[in-house]
PDB file of C-alpha atoms in Angstrom:
ATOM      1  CA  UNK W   1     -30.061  10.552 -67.934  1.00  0.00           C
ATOM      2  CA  UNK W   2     -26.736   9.018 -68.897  1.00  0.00           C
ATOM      3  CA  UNK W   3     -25.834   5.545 -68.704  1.00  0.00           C
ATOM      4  CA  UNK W   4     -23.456   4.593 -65.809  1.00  0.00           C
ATOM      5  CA  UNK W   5     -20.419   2.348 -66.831  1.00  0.00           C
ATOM      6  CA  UNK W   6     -19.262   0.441 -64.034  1.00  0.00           C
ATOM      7  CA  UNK W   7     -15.637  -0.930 -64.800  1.00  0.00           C
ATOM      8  CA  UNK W   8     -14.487  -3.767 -62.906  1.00  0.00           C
ATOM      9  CA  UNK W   9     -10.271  -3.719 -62.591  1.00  0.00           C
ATOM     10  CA  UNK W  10      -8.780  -7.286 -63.236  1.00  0.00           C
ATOM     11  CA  UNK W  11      -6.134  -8.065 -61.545  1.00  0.00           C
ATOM     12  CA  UNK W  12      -2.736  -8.585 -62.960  1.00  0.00           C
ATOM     13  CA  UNK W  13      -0.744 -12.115 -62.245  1.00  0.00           C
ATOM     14  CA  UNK W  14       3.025 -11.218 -61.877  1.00  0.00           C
ATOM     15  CA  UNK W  15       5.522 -12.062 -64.035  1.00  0.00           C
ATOM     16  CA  UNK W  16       8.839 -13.922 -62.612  1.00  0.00           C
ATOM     17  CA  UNK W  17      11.314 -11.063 -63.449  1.00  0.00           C
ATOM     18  CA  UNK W  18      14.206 -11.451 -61.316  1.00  0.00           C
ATOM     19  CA  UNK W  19      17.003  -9.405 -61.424  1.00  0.00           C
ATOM     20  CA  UNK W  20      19.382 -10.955 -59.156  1.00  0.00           C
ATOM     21  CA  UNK W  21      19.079 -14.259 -57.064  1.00  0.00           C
ATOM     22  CA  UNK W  22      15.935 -14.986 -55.346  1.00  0.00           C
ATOM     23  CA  UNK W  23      15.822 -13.895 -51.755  1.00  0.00           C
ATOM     24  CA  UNK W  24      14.556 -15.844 -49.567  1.00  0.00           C
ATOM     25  CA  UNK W  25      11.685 -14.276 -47.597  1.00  0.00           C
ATOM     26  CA  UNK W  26       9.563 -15.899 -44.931  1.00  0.00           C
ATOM     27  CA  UNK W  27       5.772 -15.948 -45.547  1.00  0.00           C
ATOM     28  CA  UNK W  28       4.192 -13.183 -43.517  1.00  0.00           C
ATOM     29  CA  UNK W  29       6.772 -10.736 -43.111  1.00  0.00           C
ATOM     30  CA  UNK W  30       6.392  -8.979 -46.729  1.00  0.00           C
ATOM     31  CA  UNK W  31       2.740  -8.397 -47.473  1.00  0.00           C
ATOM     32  CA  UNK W  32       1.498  -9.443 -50.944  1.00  0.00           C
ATOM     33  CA  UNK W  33       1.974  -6.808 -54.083  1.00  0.00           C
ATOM     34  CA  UNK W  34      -1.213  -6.752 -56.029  1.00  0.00           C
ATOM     35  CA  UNK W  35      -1.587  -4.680 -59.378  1.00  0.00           C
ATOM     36  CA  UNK W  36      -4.598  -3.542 -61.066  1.00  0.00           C
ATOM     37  CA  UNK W  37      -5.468  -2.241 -64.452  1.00  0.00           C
ATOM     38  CA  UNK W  38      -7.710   0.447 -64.764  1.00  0.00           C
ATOM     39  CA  UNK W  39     -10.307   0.829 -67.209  1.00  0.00           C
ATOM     40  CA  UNK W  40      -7.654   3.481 -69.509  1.00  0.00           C
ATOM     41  CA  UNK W  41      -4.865   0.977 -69.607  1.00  0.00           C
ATOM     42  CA  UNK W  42      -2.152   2.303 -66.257  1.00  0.00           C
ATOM     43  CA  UNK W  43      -1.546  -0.407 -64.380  1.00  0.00           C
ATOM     44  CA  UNK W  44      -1.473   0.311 -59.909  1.00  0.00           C
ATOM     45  CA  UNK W  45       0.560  -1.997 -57.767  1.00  0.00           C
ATOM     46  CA  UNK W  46       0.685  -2.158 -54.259  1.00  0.00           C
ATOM     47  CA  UNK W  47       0.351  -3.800 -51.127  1.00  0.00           C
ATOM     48  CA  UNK W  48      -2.823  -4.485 -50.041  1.00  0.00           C
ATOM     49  CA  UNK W  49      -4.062  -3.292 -47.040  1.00  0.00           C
ATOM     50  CA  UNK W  50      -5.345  -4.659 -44.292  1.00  0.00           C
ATOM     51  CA  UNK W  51      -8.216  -3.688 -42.152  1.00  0.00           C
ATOM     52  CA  UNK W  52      -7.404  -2.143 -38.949  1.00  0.00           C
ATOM     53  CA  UNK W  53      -7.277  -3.978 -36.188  1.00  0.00           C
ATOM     54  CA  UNK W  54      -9.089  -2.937 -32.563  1.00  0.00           C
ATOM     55  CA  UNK W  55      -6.747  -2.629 -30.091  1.00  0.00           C
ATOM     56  CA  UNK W  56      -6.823  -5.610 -27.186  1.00  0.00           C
ATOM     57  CA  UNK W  57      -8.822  -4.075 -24.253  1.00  0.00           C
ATOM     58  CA  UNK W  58      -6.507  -4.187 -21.152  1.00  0.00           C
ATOM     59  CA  UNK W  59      -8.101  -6.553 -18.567  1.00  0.00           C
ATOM     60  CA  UNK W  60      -9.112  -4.926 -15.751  1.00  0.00           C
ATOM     61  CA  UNK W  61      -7.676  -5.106 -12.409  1.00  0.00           C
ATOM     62  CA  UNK W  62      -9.839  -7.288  -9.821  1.00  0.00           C
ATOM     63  CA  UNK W  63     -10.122  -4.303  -7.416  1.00  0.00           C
ATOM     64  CA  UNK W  64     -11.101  -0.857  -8.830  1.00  0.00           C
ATOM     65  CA  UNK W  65      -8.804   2.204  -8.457  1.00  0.00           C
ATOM     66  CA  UNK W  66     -11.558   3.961  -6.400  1.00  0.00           C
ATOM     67  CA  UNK W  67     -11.750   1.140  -3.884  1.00  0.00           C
ATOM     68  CA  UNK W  68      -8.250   1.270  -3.288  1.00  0.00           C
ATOM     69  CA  UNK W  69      -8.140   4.885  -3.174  1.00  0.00           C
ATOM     70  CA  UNK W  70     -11.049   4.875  -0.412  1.00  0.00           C
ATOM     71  CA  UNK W  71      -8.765   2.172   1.516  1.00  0.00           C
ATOM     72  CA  UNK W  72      -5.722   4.092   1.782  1.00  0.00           C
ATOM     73  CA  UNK W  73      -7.870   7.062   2.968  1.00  0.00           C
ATOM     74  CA  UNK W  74      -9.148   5.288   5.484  1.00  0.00           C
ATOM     75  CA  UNK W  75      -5.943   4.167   6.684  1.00  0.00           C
ATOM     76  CA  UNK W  76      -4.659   7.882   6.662  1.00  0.00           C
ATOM     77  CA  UNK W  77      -7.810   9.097   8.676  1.00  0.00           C
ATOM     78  CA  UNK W  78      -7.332   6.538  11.127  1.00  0.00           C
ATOM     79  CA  UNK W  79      -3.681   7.449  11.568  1.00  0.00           C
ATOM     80  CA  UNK W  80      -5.000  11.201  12.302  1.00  0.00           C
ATOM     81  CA  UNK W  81      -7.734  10.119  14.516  1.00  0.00           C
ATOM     82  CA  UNK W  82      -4.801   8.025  16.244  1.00  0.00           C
ATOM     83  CA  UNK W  83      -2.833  11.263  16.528  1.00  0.00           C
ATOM     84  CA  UNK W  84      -5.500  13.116  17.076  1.00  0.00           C
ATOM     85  CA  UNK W  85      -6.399  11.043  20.030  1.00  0.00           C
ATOM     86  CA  UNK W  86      -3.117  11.278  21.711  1.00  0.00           C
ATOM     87  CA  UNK W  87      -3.325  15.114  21.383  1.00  0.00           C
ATOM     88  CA  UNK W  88      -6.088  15.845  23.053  1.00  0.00           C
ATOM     89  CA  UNK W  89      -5.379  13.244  25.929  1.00  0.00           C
ATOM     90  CA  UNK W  90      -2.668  15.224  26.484  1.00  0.00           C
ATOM     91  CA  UNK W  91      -3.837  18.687  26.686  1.00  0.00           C
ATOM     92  CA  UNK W  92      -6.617  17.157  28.979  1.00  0.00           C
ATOM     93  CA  UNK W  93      -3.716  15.785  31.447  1.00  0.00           C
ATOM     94  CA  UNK W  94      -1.698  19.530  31.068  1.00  0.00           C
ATOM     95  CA  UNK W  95      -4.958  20.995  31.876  1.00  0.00           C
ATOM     96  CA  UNK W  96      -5.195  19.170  35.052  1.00  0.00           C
ATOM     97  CA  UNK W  97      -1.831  19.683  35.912  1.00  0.00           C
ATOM     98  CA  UNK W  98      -2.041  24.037  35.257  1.00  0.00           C
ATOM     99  CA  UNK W  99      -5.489  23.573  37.479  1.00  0.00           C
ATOM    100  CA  UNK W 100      -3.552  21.571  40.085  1.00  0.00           C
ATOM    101  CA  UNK W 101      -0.387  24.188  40.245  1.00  0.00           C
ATOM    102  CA  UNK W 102      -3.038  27.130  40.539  1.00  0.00           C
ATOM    103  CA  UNK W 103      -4.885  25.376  43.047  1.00  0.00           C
ATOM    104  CA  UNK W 104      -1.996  24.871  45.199  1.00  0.00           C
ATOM    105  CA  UNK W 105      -0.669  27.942  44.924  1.00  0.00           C
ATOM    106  CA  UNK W 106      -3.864  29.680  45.804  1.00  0.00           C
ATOM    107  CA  UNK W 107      -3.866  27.363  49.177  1.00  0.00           C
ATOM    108  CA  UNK W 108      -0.336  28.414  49.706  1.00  0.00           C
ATOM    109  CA  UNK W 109      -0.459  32.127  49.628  1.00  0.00           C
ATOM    110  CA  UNK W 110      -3.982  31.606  51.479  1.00  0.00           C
ATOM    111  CA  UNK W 111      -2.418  30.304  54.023  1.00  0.00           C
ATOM    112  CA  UNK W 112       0.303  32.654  54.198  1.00  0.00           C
ATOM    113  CA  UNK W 113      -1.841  35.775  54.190  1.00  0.00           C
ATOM    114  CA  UNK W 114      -4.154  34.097  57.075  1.00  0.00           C
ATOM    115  CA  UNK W 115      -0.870  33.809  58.994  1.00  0.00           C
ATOM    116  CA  UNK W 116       0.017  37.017  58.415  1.00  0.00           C
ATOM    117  CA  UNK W 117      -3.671  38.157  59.693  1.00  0.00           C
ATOM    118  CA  UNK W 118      -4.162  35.971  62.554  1.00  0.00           C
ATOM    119  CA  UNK W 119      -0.425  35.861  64.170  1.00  0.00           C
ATOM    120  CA  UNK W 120       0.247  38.082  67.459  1.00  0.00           C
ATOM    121  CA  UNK W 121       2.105  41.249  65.590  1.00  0.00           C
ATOM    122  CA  UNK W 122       5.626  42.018  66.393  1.00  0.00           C
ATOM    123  CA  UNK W 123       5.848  45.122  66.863  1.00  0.00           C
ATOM    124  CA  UNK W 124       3.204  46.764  69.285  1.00  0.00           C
ATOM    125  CA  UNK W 125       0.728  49.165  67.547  1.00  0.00           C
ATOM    126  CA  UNK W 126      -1.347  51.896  69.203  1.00  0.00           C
ATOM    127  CA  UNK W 127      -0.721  54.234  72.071  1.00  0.00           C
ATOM    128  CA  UNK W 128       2.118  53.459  74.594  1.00  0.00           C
ATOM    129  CA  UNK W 129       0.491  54.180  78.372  1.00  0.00           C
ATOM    130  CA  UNK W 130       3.382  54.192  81.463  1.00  0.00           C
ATOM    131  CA  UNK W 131       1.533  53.789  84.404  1.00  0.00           C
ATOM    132  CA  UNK W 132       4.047  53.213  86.942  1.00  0.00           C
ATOM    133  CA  UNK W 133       3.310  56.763  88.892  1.00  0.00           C
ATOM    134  CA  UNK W 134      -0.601  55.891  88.494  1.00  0.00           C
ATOM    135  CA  UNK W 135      -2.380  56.174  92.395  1.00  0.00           C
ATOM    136  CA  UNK W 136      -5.190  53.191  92.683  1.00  0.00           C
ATOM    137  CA  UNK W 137      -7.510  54.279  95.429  1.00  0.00           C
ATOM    138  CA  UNK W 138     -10.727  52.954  96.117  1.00  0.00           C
ATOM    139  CA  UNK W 139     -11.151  51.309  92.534  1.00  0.00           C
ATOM    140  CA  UNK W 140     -11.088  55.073  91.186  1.00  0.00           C
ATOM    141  CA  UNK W 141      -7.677  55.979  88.964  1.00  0.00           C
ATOM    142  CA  UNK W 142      -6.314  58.737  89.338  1.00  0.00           C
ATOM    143  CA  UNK W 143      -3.277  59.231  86.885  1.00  0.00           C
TER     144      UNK W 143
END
């Protein structure tokens, strides 16, 4: 087996080179630059990173999405029954109203046809007799 090296980078302090006046720059807006020299001599800068943070968890609403969706159902299924109600109190009341109509007109033209049955006619029907020239003697006709 080989023998592992482990080499540890050490980091590098900066050196003040400026080229131009300093800048002022508010602590926490530029992240820090680190460098690094590797074990064959290069030398990494960079910004160091910083773990990622969780995103906050949105706080939940005090009633649940599903409780108001049952609500609003409710309302809408009431507003049908509602509707609902009204329709069928009104076909009940046209239903009594064609059953009254019929029922009048049947007493109507019952009563005209019984008229028309039962009323002396107007013109006479049957055979005409003239008896004028008829002899009655002794009960016994003799036409």
């Amino acid at each position: 087996m080989a023998a592992v090296e482990v080499h540890r980078p050490a980091p590098i302090t900066p050196t003040a080179v400026t080229t131009g006046p300093p800048v002022p720059v508010h602590p926490g807006t530029v992240p820090a630059v680190a460098s690094v020299v590797l074990p064959d001599g290069r030398v990494v800068t960079g910004y160091a990173s910083e773990p990622a943070k969780p995103e906050p968890v949105a706080a939940k609403p005090a009633v649940s999405r599903a409780a108001v969706n049952i609500a609003i159902g409710g309302v809408g299924f009431l507003a049908v029954c509602g509707g609902l109600l009204l329709l069928t109190t009104f076909i009940t009341a046209l239903t009594a109203l064609i059953t009254q109509l019929i029922t009048l007109a049947a007493v109507v033209f019952g009563g005209w046809i019984a008229v028309q049955v039962f009323s002396p006619s107007r013109h006479p029907g049957g055979t005409t007799v003239n008896i004028r020239k008829a002899v009655i003697k002794r009960n016994h006709f003799h036409g």
